[in-house]
PDB file of C-alpha atoms (C1' of nucleotides) in Angstrom:
ATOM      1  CA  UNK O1310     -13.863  -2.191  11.368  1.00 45.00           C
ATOM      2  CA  UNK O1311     -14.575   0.550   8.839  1.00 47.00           C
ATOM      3  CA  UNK O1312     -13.703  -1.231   5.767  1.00 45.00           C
ATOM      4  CA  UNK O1313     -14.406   0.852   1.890  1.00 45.00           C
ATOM      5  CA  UNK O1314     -17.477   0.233   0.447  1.00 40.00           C
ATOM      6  CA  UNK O1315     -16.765  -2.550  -2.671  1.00 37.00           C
ATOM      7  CA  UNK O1316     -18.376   0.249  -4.753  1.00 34.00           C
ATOM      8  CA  UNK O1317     -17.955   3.489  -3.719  1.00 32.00           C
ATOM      9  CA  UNK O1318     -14.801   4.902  -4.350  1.00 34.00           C
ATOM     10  CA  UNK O1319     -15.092   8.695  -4.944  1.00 48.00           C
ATOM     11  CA  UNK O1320     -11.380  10.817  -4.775  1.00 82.00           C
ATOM     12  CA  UNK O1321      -8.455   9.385  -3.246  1.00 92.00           C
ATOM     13  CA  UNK O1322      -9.485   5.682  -3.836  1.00 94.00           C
ATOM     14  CA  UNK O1323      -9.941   6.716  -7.688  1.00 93.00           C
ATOM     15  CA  UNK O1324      -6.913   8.044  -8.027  1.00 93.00           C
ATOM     16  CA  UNK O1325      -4.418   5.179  -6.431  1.00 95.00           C
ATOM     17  CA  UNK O1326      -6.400   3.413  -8.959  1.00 95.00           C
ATOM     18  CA  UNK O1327      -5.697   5.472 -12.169  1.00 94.00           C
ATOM     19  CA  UNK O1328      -1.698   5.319 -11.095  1.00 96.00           C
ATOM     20  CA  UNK O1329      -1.938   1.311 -10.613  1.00 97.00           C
ATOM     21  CA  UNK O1330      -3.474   1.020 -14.016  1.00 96.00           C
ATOM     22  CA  UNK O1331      -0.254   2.550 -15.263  1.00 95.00           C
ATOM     23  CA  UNK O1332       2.477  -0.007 -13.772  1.00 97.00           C
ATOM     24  CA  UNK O1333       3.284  -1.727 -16.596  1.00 97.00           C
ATOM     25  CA  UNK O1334       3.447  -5.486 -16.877  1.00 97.00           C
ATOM     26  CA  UNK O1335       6.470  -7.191 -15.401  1.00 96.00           C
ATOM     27  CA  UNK O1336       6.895  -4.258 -12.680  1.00 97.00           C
ATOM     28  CA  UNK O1337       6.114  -3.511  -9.470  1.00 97.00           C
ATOM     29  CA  UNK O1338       5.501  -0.129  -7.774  1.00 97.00           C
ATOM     30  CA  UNK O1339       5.360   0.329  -3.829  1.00 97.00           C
ATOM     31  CA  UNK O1340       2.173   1.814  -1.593  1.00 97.00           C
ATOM     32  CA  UNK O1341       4.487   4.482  -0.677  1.00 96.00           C
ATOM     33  CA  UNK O1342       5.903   5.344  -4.374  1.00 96.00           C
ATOM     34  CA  UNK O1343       1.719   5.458  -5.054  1.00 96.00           C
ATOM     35  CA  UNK O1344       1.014   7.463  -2.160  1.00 95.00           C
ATOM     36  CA  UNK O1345       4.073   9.393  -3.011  1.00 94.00           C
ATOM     37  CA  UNK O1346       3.220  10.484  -6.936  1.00 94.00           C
ATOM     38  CA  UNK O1347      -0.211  11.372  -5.399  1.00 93.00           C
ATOM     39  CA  UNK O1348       1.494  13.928  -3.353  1.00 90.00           C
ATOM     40  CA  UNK O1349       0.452  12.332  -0.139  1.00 92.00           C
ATOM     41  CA  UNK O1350       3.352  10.639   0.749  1.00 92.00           C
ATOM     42  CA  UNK O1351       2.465   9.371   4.211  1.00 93.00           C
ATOM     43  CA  UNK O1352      -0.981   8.108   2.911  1.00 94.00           C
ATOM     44  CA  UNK O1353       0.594   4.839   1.601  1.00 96.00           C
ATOM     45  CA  UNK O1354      -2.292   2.886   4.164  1.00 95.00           C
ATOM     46  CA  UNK O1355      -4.369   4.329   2.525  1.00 95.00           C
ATOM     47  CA  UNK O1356      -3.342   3.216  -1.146  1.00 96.00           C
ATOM     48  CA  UNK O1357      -3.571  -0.615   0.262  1.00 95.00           C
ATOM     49  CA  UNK O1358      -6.867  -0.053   2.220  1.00 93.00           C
ATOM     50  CA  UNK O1359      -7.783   1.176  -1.654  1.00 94.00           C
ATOM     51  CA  UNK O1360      -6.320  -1.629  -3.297  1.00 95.00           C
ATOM     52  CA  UNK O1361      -7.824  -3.750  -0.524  1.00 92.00           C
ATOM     53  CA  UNK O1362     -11.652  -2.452  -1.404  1.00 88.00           C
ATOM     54  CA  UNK O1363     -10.762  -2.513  -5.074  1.00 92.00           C
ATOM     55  CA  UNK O1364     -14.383  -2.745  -6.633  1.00 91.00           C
ATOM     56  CA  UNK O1365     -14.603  -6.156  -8.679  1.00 90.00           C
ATOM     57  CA  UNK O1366     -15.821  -4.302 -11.809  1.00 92.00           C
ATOM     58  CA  UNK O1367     -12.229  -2.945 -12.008  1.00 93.00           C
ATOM     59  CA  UNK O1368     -10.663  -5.661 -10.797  1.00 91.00           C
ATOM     60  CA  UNK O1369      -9.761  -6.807 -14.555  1.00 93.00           C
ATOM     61  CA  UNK O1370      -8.432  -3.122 -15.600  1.00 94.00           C
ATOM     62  CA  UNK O1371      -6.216  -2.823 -12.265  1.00 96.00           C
ATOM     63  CA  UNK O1372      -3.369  -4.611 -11.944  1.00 97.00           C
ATOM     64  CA  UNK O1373      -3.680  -4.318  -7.911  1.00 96.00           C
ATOM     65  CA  UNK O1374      -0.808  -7.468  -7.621  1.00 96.00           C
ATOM     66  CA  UNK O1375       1.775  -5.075  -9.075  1.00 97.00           C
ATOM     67  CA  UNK O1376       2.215  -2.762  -6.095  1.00 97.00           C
ATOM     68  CA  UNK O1377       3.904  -4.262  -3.008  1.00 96.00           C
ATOM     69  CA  UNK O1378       5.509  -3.372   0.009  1.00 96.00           C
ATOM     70  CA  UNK O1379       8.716  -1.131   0.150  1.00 96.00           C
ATOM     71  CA  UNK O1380      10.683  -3.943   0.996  1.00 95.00           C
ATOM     72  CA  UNK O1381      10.266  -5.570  -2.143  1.00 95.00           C
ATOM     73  CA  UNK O1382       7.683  -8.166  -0.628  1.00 95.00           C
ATOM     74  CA  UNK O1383       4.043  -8.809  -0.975  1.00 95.00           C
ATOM     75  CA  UNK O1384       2.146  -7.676   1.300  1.00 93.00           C
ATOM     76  CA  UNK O1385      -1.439  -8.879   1.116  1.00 85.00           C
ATOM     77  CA  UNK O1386      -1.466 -11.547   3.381  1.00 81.00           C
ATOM     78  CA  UNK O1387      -5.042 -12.960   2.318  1.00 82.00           C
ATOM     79  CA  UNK O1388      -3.781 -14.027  -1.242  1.00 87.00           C
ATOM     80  CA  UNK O1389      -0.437 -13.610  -1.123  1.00 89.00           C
ATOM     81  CA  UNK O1390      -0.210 -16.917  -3.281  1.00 91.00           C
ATOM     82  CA  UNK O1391      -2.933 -15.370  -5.952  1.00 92.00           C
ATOM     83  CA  UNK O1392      -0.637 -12.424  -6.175  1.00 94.00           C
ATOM     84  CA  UNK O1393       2.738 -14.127  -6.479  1.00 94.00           C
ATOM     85  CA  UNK O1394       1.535 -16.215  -8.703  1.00 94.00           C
ATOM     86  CA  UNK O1395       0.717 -13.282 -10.977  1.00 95.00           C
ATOM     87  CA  UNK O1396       4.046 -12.030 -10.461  1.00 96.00           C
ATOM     88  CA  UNK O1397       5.829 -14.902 -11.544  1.00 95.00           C
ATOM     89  CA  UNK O1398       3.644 -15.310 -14.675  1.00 96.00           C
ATOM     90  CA  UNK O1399       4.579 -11.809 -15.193  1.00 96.00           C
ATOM     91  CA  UNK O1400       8.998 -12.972 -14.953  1.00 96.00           C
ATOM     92  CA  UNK O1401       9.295 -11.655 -11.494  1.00 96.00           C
ATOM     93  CA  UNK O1402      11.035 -13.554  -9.347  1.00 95.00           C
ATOM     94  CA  UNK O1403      11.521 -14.146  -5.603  1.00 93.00           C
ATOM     95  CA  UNK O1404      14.344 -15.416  -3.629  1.00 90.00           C
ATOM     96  CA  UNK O1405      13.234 -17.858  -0.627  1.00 87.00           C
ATOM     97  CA  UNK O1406      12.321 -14.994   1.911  1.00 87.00           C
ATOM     98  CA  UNK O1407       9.935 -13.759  -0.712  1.00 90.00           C
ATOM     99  CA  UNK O1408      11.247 -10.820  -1.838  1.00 93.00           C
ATOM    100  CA  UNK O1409      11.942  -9.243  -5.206  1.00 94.00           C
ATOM    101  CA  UNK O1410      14.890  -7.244  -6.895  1.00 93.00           C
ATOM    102  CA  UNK O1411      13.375  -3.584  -6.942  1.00 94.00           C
ATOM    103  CA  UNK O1412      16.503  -2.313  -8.851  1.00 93.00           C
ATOM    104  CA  UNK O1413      15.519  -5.014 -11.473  1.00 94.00           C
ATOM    105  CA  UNK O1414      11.591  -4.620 -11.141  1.00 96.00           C
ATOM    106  CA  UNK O1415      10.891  -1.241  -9.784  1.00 96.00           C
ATOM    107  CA  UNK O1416       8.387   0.568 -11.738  1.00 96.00           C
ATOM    108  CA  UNK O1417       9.660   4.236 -12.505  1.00 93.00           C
ATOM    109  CA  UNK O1418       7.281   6.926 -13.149  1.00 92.00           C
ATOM    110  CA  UNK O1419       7.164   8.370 -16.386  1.00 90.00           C
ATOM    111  CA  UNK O1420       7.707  12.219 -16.296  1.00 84.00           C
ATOM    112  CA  UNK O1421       4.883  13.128 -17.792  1.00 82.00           C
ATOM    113  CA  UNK O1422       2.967  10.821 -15.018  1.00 80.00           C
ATOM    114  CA  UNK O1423       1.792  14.076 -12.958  1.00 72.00           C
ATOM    115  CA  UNK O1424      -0.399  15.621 -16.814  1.00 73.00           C
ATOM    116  CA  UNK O1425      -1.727  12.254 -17.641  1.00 72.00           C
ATOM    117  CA  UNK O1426      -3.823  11.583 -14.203  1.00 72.00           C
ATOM    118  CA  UNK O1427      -5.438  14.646 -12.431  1.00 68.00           C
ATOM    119  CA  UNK O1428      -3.996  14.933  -9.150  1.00 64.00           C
TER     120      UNK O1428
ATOM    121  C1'  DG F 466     -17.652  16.953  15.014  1.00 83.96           C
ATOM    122  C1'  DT F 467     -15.276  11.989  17.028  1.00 83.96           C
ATOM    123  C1'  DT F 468     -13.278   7.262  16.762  1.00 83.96           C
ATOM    124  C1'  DC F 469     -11.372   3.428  14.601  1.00 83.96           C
ATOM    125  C1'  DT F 470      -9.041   0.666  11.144  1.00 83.96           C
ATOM    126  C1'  DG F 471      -5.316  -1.215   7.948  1.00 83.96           C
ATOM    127  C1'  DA F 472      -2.624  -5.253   1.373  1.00 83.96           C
ATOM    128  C1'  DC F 473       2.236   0.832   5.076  1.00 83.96           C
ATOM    129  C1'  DT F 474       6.843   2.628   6.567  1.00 83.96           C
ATOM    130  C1'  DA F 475      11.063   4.105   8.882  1.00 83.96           C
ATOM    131  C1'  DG F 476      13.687   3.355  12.647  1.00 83.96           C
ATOM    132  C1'  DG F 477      15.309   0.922  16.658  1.00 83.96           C
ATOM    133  C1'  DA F 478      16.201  -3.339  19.537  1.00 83.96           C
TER     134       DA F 478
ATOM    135  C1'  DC I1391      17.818 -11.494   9.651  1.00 83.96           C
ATOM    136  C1'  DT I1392      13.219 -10.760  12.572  1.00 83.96           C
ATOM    137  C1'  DC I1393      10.149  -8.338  15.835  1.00 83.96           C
ATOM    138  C1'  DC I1394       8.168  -4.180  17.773  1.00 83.96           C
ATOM    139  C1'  DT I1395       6.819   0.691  17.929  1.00 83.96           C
ATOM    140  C1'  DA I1396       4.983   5.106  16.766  1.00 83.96           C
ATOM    141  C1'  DG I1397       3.316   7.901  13.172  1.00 83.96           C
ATOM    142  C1'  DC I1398       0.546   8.043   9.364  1.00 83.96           C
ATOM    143  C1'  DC I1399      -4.301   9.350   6.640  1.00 83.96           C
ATOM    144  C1'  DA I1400      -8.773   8.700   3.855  1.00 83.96           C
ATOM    145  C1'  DG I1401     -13.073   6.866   4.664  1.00 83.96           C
ATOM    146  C1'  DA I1402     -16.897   4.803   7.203  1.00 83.96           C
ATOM    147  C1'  DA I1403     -19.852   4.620  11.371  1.00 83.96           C
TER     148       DA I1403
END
DNA sequence: GTTCTGACTAGGA
DNA sequence: CTCCTAGCCAGAA
């Protein structure tokens, strides 16, 4: 499997990351709403293979559990505990199935998103 | 240049 | 509700 290097993460990767620094704490944001606001809508793989191969050294200034699936449920099925866990330390909640309110939680872009990251 | 993969998604059964 | 499918795309080999 071709799986990102931990370190190198050149364009794309770079830039899911930039967005997921900006979800702030107590929200969530989706791979496709990332994907989306990096005008490559479909690409929303891609933002999880990035979050996925998110370099440990940025680890601490990405806050990689705040984006989850579009139906309001996380995703990651390696630590899905870890990141639930952050959630919930965070006030977000989850009903038994494991899903969130998005109306409550949803992260919405700031306007001004687009001028303060380089897409 | 090709091939393959997945922390995805929308749509259908 | 859950399960399955096809389409998706950047990056690595």
């Amino acid at each position: 499997m071709a799986r990102p290097s931990a370190v190198s993460t050149p364009s794309f990767f770079a830039r899911v990351y930039a967005v997921v620094r900006l979800v702030p704490k107590g929200k969530v944001a989706t791979y496709g709403q990332i994907a989306t606001i990096l005008e490559h809508p479909r690409a929303a793989r891609t933002v999880g293979w990035a979050l996925n191969g998110l370099p440990a050294h940025l680890a601490g200034k990405v806050p990689w559990h705040r984006v989850i699936n579009a139906q309001g449920r996380v995703s990651n099925t390696a630590n899905v505990a870890e990141q639930t866990r952050r959630l919930r330390r965070e006030g977000i909640r989850f009903d038994r199935h494991g899903y969130c309110d998005m109306r409550r939680y949803g992260w919405e872009p700031p306007p001004d998103l687009r001028k303060r990251i380089k897409l």
